[in-house]
Amino acid sequence: MLEITEVGQNVHLLKVQVPINVESVNLYLIDGQVPTLIDAGTNTPNVIEAVNEGMKHMGMKRLEQVIITHWHVDHAGAAASFSKKGARILVGSRDYQEWASFVGGEGFSQFYRWATEEWKVPVKEISNMLKIYKEFHMLTALPDKVELIEPGQTVLAGDDSLLAISTPGHTAGHLSFYNEKDRILYSGDMLLPNEIPYPGIWQEGDRAVSGMSSYLKSLDVVEALEALTYLPAHGEPSDDPVARCQEVREQLYLQLDQYHSAETVYLSASNVGSQKIHPGVLFLKLHYAYGWEQLKKRVG
Ligand SMILES: [Zn+2]
């Protein structure tokens, strides 16, 4: 069952079910001169059907472009399918690299190296995570052709121009898109009303970098926009992104205060209560533990 809600002039929110551990993902259809979809969902038939249904509901005859906030499978997965139907795919250049590396498998090899060498995760635990990687891998595909965008660039969506804002943290090249005229921010996973996105980890030079400190800077950037509304990729569209940025920042610093380092990142991540951790949960906990370790080094 598809939920379609009008959330602005010529803007509709589609809440789409995806076969991963999130309730649903929000796609935004924008009608006008340049009919646009913000984020693509997973590469599954129900997503394509939902977008078709949404377009019919809005009286949209064609989809000219899909704008991607970040490369994760629930946001970029179906882009290739929309591309085959003639839509242009706009994606940030930094996240396109990460996406290609995930699809090509290098992303997982990199993760394997960090996990074994730096964080001392037992190989058995990593094999369990490999199963999840394989499931996620089926939900995305690289389009034959994309248009790479850079932060600071403006794109026309519907009848409004959207400014691409660099908001790294959850991914290395996460972009948020700001409609300056109406002061509406398409925040992707950068700012969510009910949760805090986990900090990504990516390669910079020869080292693994946690997105935790970039995420904190991204909160400052988004707060300074003084947007009136944000349209997130999960949860409900909400007012007062400024207050939400402040709340998230406070929660993160509180979590940092409560964090205790164990001997290795793996032990820090796994020493919370239960003996057996689901590999998906361990994956998230490793990201947090590594984030806190790096942030502690920075703030001293
Ligand atoms: Zn997401």
Short mmCIF file of C-alpha atoms and ligand atoms in Angstrom, two decimals:
data_model
loop_
_atom_site.label_atom_id
_atom_site.label_comp_id
_atom_site.label_asym_id
_atom_site.label_seq_id
_atom_site.Cartn_x
_atom_site.Cartn_y
_atom_site.Cartn_z
CA MET A 1 0.00 0.00 0.00
CA LEU A 2 1.41 3.33 -1.07
CA GLU A 3 1.16 6.51 0.94
CA ILE A 4 1.17 9.69 -1.16
CA THR A 5 1.06 13.05 0.61
CA GLU A 6 1.20 16.55 -0.76
CA VAL A 7 3.95 18.31 1.17
CA GLY A 8 4.39 21.50 -0.85
CA GLN A 9 3.42 23.20 -4.06
CA ASN A 10 3.83 20.49 -6.73
CA VAL A 11 5.73 18.34 -4.26
CA HIS A 12 4.47 14.93 -3.14
CA LEU A 13 5.99 12.55 -0.66
CA LEU A 14 5.92 8.84 -1.52
CA LYS A 15 6.51 6.52 1.42
CA VAL A 16 7.92 3.36 -0.05
CA GLN A 17 8.59 0.00 1.61
CA VAL A 18 12.10 -1.32 1.16
CA PRO A 19 13.45 -4.79 2.01
CA ILE A 20 16.02 -3.61 4.54
CA ASN A 21 15.84 -2.82 8.19
CA VAL A 22 14.09 0.56 7.91
CA GLU A 23 10.39 1.19 8.14
CA SER A 24 10.18 2.90 4.75
CA VAL A 25 12.01 5.46 2.68
CA ASN A 26 10.71 8.83 1.51
CA LEU A 27 10.92 9.73 -2.17
CA TYR A 28 9.80 13.18 -3.29
CA LEU A 29 8.16 13.81 -6.66
CA ILE A 30 8.34 17.39 -7.87
CA ASP A 31 6.27 18.47 -10.85
CA GLY A 32 6.93 21.51 -13.08
CA GLN A 33 9.30 22.43 -15.91
CA VAL A 34 11.75 19.73 -14.86
CA PRO A 35 9.81 16.78 -13.43
CA THR A 36 12.04 15.40 -10.71
CA LEU A 37 12.33 12.58 -8.23
CA ILE A 38 14.47 13.09 -5.13
CA ASP A 39 16.05 9.74 -4.22
CA ALA A 40 15.33 6.51 -6.00
CA GLY A 41 14.63 3.80 -3.38
CA THR A 42 15.88 0.23 -3.65
CA ASN A 43 16.09 -1.48 -7.03
CA THR A 44 12.91 -3.49 -6.45
CA PRO A 45 9.71 -3.64 -8.57
CA ASN A 46 7.51 -2.12 -5.85
CA VAL A 47 9.58 1.08 -5.93
CA ILE A 48 9.16 1.53 -9.68
CA GLU A 49 5.42 0.85 -9.32
CA ALA A 50 5.14 3.35 -6.48
CA VAL A 51 6.79 6.09 -8.52
CA ASN A 52 4.52 5.32 -11.49
CA GLU A 53 1.51 5.47 -9.23
CA GLY A 54 2.67 8.71 -7.66
CA MET A 55 3.21 10.29 -11.08
CA LYS A 56 -0.24 9.21 -12.20
CA HIS A 57 -1.72 10.65 -9.02
CA MET A 58 -0.01 13.99 -9.71
CA GLY A 59 -0.74 13.98 -13.44
CA MET A 60 2.96 13.86 -14.29
CA LYS A 61 3.59 12.60 -17.80
CA ARG A 62 7.32 12.10 -17.61
CA LEU A 63 10.21 11.95 -15.22
CA GLU A 64 13.14 14.00 -16.44
CA GLN A 65 15.63 13.49 -13.65
CA VAL A 66 16.40 11.72 -10.41
CA ILE A 67 18.50 13.56 -7.83
CA ILE A 68 20.36 11.36 -5.33
CA THR A 69 21.16 12.58 -1.80
CA HIS A 70 23.61 9.73 -1.07
CA TRP A 71 24.68 6.39 -2.46
CA HIS A 72 23.09 3.96 0.06
CA VAL A 73 20.89 1.24 -1.45
CA ASP A 74 17.60 2.63 -0.14
CA HIS A 75 18.35 6.01 -1.75
CA ALA A 76 20.22 5.31 -4.98
CA GLY A 77 19.36 1.64 -5.62
CA ALA A 78 16.74 2.04 -8.37
CA ALA A 79 18.51 4.87 -10.21
CA ALA A 80 19.64 2.51 -12.98
CA SER A 81 16.05 1.44 -13.61
CA PHE A 82 14.89 5.06 -13.91
CA SER A 83 17.86 5.77 -16.15
CA LYS A 84 16.82 2.95 -18.49
CA LYS A 85 13.42 4.64 -18.75
CA GLY A 86 15.09 7.85 -19.91
CA ALA A 87 15.61 9.86 -16.73
CA ARG A 88 18.89 11.68 -16.10
CA ILE A 89 20.58 10.66 -12.85
CA LEU A 90 22.24 13.43 -10.84
CA VAL A 91 24.56 12.29 -8.08
CA GLY A 92 27.35 13.96 -6.11
CA SER A 93 30.77 13.03 -7.48
CA ARG A 94 32.20 11.93 -4.11
CA ASP A 95 29.30 9.60 -3.35
CA TYR A 96 29.35 8.26 -6.88
CA GLN A 97 32.87 6.94 -6.18
CA GLU A 98 31.64 5.25 -2.99
CA TRP A 99 28.67 3.79 -4.80
CA ALA A 100 30.85 2.37 -7.59
CA SER A 101 33.20 0.92 -5.01
CA PHE A 102 30.29 -0.76 -3.19
CA VAL A 103 28.91 -2.19 -6.43
CA GLY A 104 32.37 -3.32 -7.58
CA GLY A 105 33.07 -5.02 -4.24
CA GLU A 106 36.15 -2.93 -3.34
CA GLY A 107 34.07 -1.24 -0.64
CA PHE A 108 33.67 -4.51 1.21
CA SER A 109 37.33 -5.49 0.85
CA GLN A 110 38.24 -2.15 2.35
CA PHE A 111 35.84 -2.72 5.23
CA TYR A 112 37.30 -6.20 5.73
CA ARG A 113 40.78 -4.72 6.03
CA TRP A 114 39.75 -2.07 8.57
CA ALA A 115 37.73 -4.60 10.54
CA THR A 116 40.48 -7.21 10.82
CA GLU A 117 43.60 -5.05 10.99
CA GLU A 118 42.48 -1.92 12.81
CA TRP A 119 39.48 -2.97 14.88
CA LYS A 120 40.39 -6.63 15.57
CA VAL A 121 37.00 -8.03 14.63
CA PRO A 122 37.03 -11.87 14.55
CA VAL A 123 36.84 -13.18 10.99
CA LYS A 124 33.69 -15.19 11.79
CA GLU A 125 31.82 -12.00 12.67
CA ILE A 126 32.91 -10.45 9.41
CA SER A 127 31.64 -13.42 7.39
CA ASN A 128 28.23 -12.82 8.94
CA MET A 129 28.43 -9.20 7.82
CA LEU A 130 29.40 -10.38 4.33
CA LYS A 131 25.99 -12.08 4.09
CA ILE A 132 24.29 -8.76 4.74
CA TYR A 133 26.54 -7.04 2.22
CA LYS A 134 25.47 -9.59 -0.40
CA GLU A 135 21.79 -8.97 0.32
CA PHE A 136 22.27 -5.22 0.02
CA HIS A 137 24.32 -5.65 -3.12
CA MET A 138 21.25 -7.08 -4.92
CA LEU A 139 19.28 -3.91 -4.18
CA THR A 140 21.38 -1.46 -6.16
CA ALA A 141 22.90 -1.07 -9.62
CA LEU A 142 25.05 1.60 -11.22
CA PRO A 143 23.34 3.47 -14.04
CA ASP A 144 25.10 3.39 -17.44
CA LYS A 145 25.22 7.16 -17.38
CA VAL A 146 25.14 9.71 -14.55
CA GLU A 147 25.62 13.46 -14.27
CA LEU A 148 28.01 14.24 -11.47
CA ILE A 149 27.25 17.25 -9.33
CA GLU A 150 29.38 19.20 -6.89
CA PRO A 151 28.45 21.06 -3.70
CA GLY A 152 27.50 24.67 -4.48
CA GLN A 153 25.93 23.70 -7.78
CA THR A 154 22.33 24.64 -8.48
CA VAL A 155 19.87 22.28 -10.15
CA LEU A 156 16.40 23.02 -11.42
CA ALA A 157 13.78 20.69 -9.92
CA GLY A 158 10.16 21.26 -10.88
CA ASP A 159 10.09 25.05 -11.18
CA ASP A 160 12.51 25.79 -8.36
CA SER A 161 16.24 25.81 -8.14
CA LEU A 162 17.85 23.66 -5.50
CA LEU A 163 21.28 24.37 -4.12
CA ALA A 164 23.44 21.31 -3.49
CA ILE A 165 24.88 21.58 0.00
CA SER A 166 27.76 19.47 1.18
CA THR A 167 26.61 17.59 4.30
CA PRO A 168 29.07 14.71 4.78
CA GLY A 169 29.02 12.40 7.80
CA HIS A 170 26.60 9.57 7.10
CA THR A 171 28.41 9.16 3.78
CA ALA A 172 31.53 10.89 2.47
CA GLY A 173 29.68 12.91 -0.15
CA HIS A 174 26.16 13.22 1.22
CA LEU A 175 24.34 16.18 -0.35
CA SER A 176 21.30 18.03 0.94
CA PHE A 177 19.28 20.17 -1.46
CA TYR A 178 18.00 23.58 -0.46
CA ASN A 179 15.14 25.47 -2.00
CA GLU A 180 16.26 28.94 -0.92
CA LYS A 181 13.10 30.67 -2.13
CA ASP A 182 10.77 28.65 0.10
CA ARG A 183 13.44 27.79 2.69
CA ILE A 184 12.79 24.07 2.39
CA LEU A 185 15.62 21.58 2.82
CA TYR A 186 15.61 18.11 1.29
CA SER A 187 17.83 16.67 3.99
CA GLY A 188 18.25 13.05 2.86
CA ASP A 189 19.57 11.07 5.85
CA MET A 190 21.57 14.02 7.16
CA LEU A 191 18.76 15.32 9.33
CA LEU A 192 16.02 12.94 10.45
CA PRO A 193 13.21 13.66 12.93
CA ASN A 194 13.31 10.37 14.87
CA GLU A 195 16.83 9.06 14.64
CA ILE A 196 20.44 10.03 14.20
CA PRO A 197 22.11 8.57 11.11
CA TYR A 198 25.11 6.36 11.89
CA PRO A 199 28.47 7.90 11.03
CA GLY A 200 29.98 6.49 7.86
CA ILE A 201 33.60 5.42 7.46
CA TRP A 202 35.56 6.05 4.32
CA GLN A 203 39.07 6.00 2.98
CA GLU A 204 41.09 9.24 2.91
CA GLY A 205 44.62 8.77 1.65
CA ASP A 206 45.69 5.53 3.28
CA ARG A 207 43.53 5.73 6.36
CA ALA A 208 39.98 5.04 7.44
CA VAL A 209 38.18 8.19 8.47
CA SER A 210 35.02 8.27 10.57
CA GLY A 211 32.27 10.62 9.41
CA MET A 212 31.51 11.59 13.02
CA SER A 213 33.37 14.90 13.06
CA SER A 214 32.22 15.89 9.54
CA TYR A 215 28.69 15.12 10.64
CA LEU A 216 28.99 17.53 13.55
CA LYS A 217 30.20 20.20 11.11
CA SER A 218 27.32 19.41 8.76
CA LEU A 219 24.92 20.07 11.65
CA ASP A 220 26.43 23.58 11.94
CA VAL A 221 26.05 24.13 8.20
CA VAL A 222 22.42 23.06 8.16
CA GLU A 223 21.60 25.00 11.30
CA ALA A 224 23.04 28.18 9.73
CA LEU A 225 20.70 27.89 6.72
CA GLU A 226 17.79 28.73 9.01
CA ALA A 227 15.47 26.67 6.83
CA LEU A 228 11.81 26.64 7.86
CA THR A 229 11.09 23.03 6.98
CA TYR A 230 13.01 19.89 6.20
CA LEU A 231 11.88 16.99 4.09
CA PRO A 232 13.84 13.99 5.39
CA ALA A 233 14.43 10.61 3.73
CA HIS A 234 12.85 8.74 6.67
CA GLY A 235 10.12 9.87 9.05
CA GLU A 236 7.78 12.82 8.59
CA PRO A 237 8.51 16.24 7.07
CA SER A 238 9.13 18.55 10.00
CA ASP A 239 9.43 22.18 10.94
CA ASP A 240 12.31 23.73 12.78
CA PRO A 241 15.43 22.03 11.46
CA VAL A 242 17.45 24.48 13.57
CA ALA A 243 16.05 23.00 16.79
CA ARG A 244 16.56 19.47 15.48
CA CYS A 245 20.22 20.18 14.68
CA GLN A 246 20.75 21.43 18.23
CA GLU A 247 18.99 18.42 19.72
CA VAL A 248 21.03 15.95 17.64
CA ARG A 249 24.30 17.68 18.53
CA GLU A 250 23.47 17.54 22.25
CA GLN A 251 22.57 13.86 22.04
CA LEU A 252 25.81 13.04 20.25
CA TYR A 253 27.95 14.83 22.83
CA LEU A 254 26.07 13.06 25.58
CA GLN A 255 26.76 9.71 23.91
CA LEU A 256 30.41 10.68 23.58
CA ASP A 257 30.53 11.42 27.32
CA GLN A 258 29.06 8.02 28.10
CA TYR A 259 31.37 6.15 25.76
CA HIS A 260 34.09 4.00 27.28
CA SER A 261 37.03 2.78 25.25
CA ALA A 262 37.90 -0.87 25.50
CA GLU A 263 41.13 -2.34 24.26
CA THR A 264 40.04 -2.52 20.64
CA VAL A 265 37.27 -0.93 18.57
CA TYR A 266 35.68 -4.39 18.32
CA LEU A 267 35.57 -4.81 22.09
CA SER A 268 34.25 -1.28 22.55
CA ALA A 269 31.53 -1.99 20.02
CA SER A 270 30.56 -5.40 21.35
CA ASN A 271 30.82 -4.95 25.12
CA VAL A 272 27.28 -3.66 25.44
CA GLY A 273 25.28 -6.30 27.25
CA SER A 274 24.28 -9.27 25.16
CA GLN A 275 26.79 -11.92 24.14
CA LYS A 276 25.52 -12.42 20.65
CA ILE A 277 25.06 -9.35 18.50
CA HIS A 278 23.23 -9.43 15.20
CA PRO A 279 25.81 -8.71 12.47
CA GLY A 280 23.81 -5.65 11.33
CA VAL A 281 23.88 -4.27 14.85
CA LEU A 282 27.60 -4.97 15.17
CA PHE A 283 28.17 -3.14 11.88
CA LEU A 284 26.47 -0.04 13.32
CA LYS A 285 28.22 -0.31 16.68
CA LEU A 286 31.62 -0.54 14.99
CA HIS A 287 30.86 2.67 13.11
CA TYR A 288 29.94 4.43 16.33
CA ALA A 289 32.87 3.08 18.32
CA TYR A 290 35.35 4.10 15.63
CA GLY A 291 33.65 7.50 15.43
CA TRP A 292 33.94 8.08 19.19
CA GLU A 293 37.57 6.95 19.20
CA GLN A 294 38.50 9.40 16.46
CA LEU A 295 36.48 12.22 17.96
CA LYS A 296 38.06 11.70 21.39
CA LYS A 297 41.47 12.06 19.81
CA ARG A 298 40.38 15.33 18.23
CA VAL A 299 38.71 16.95 21.23
CA GLY A 300 41.33 15.51 23.63
ZN ZN B 1 18.53 5.94 4.65
#
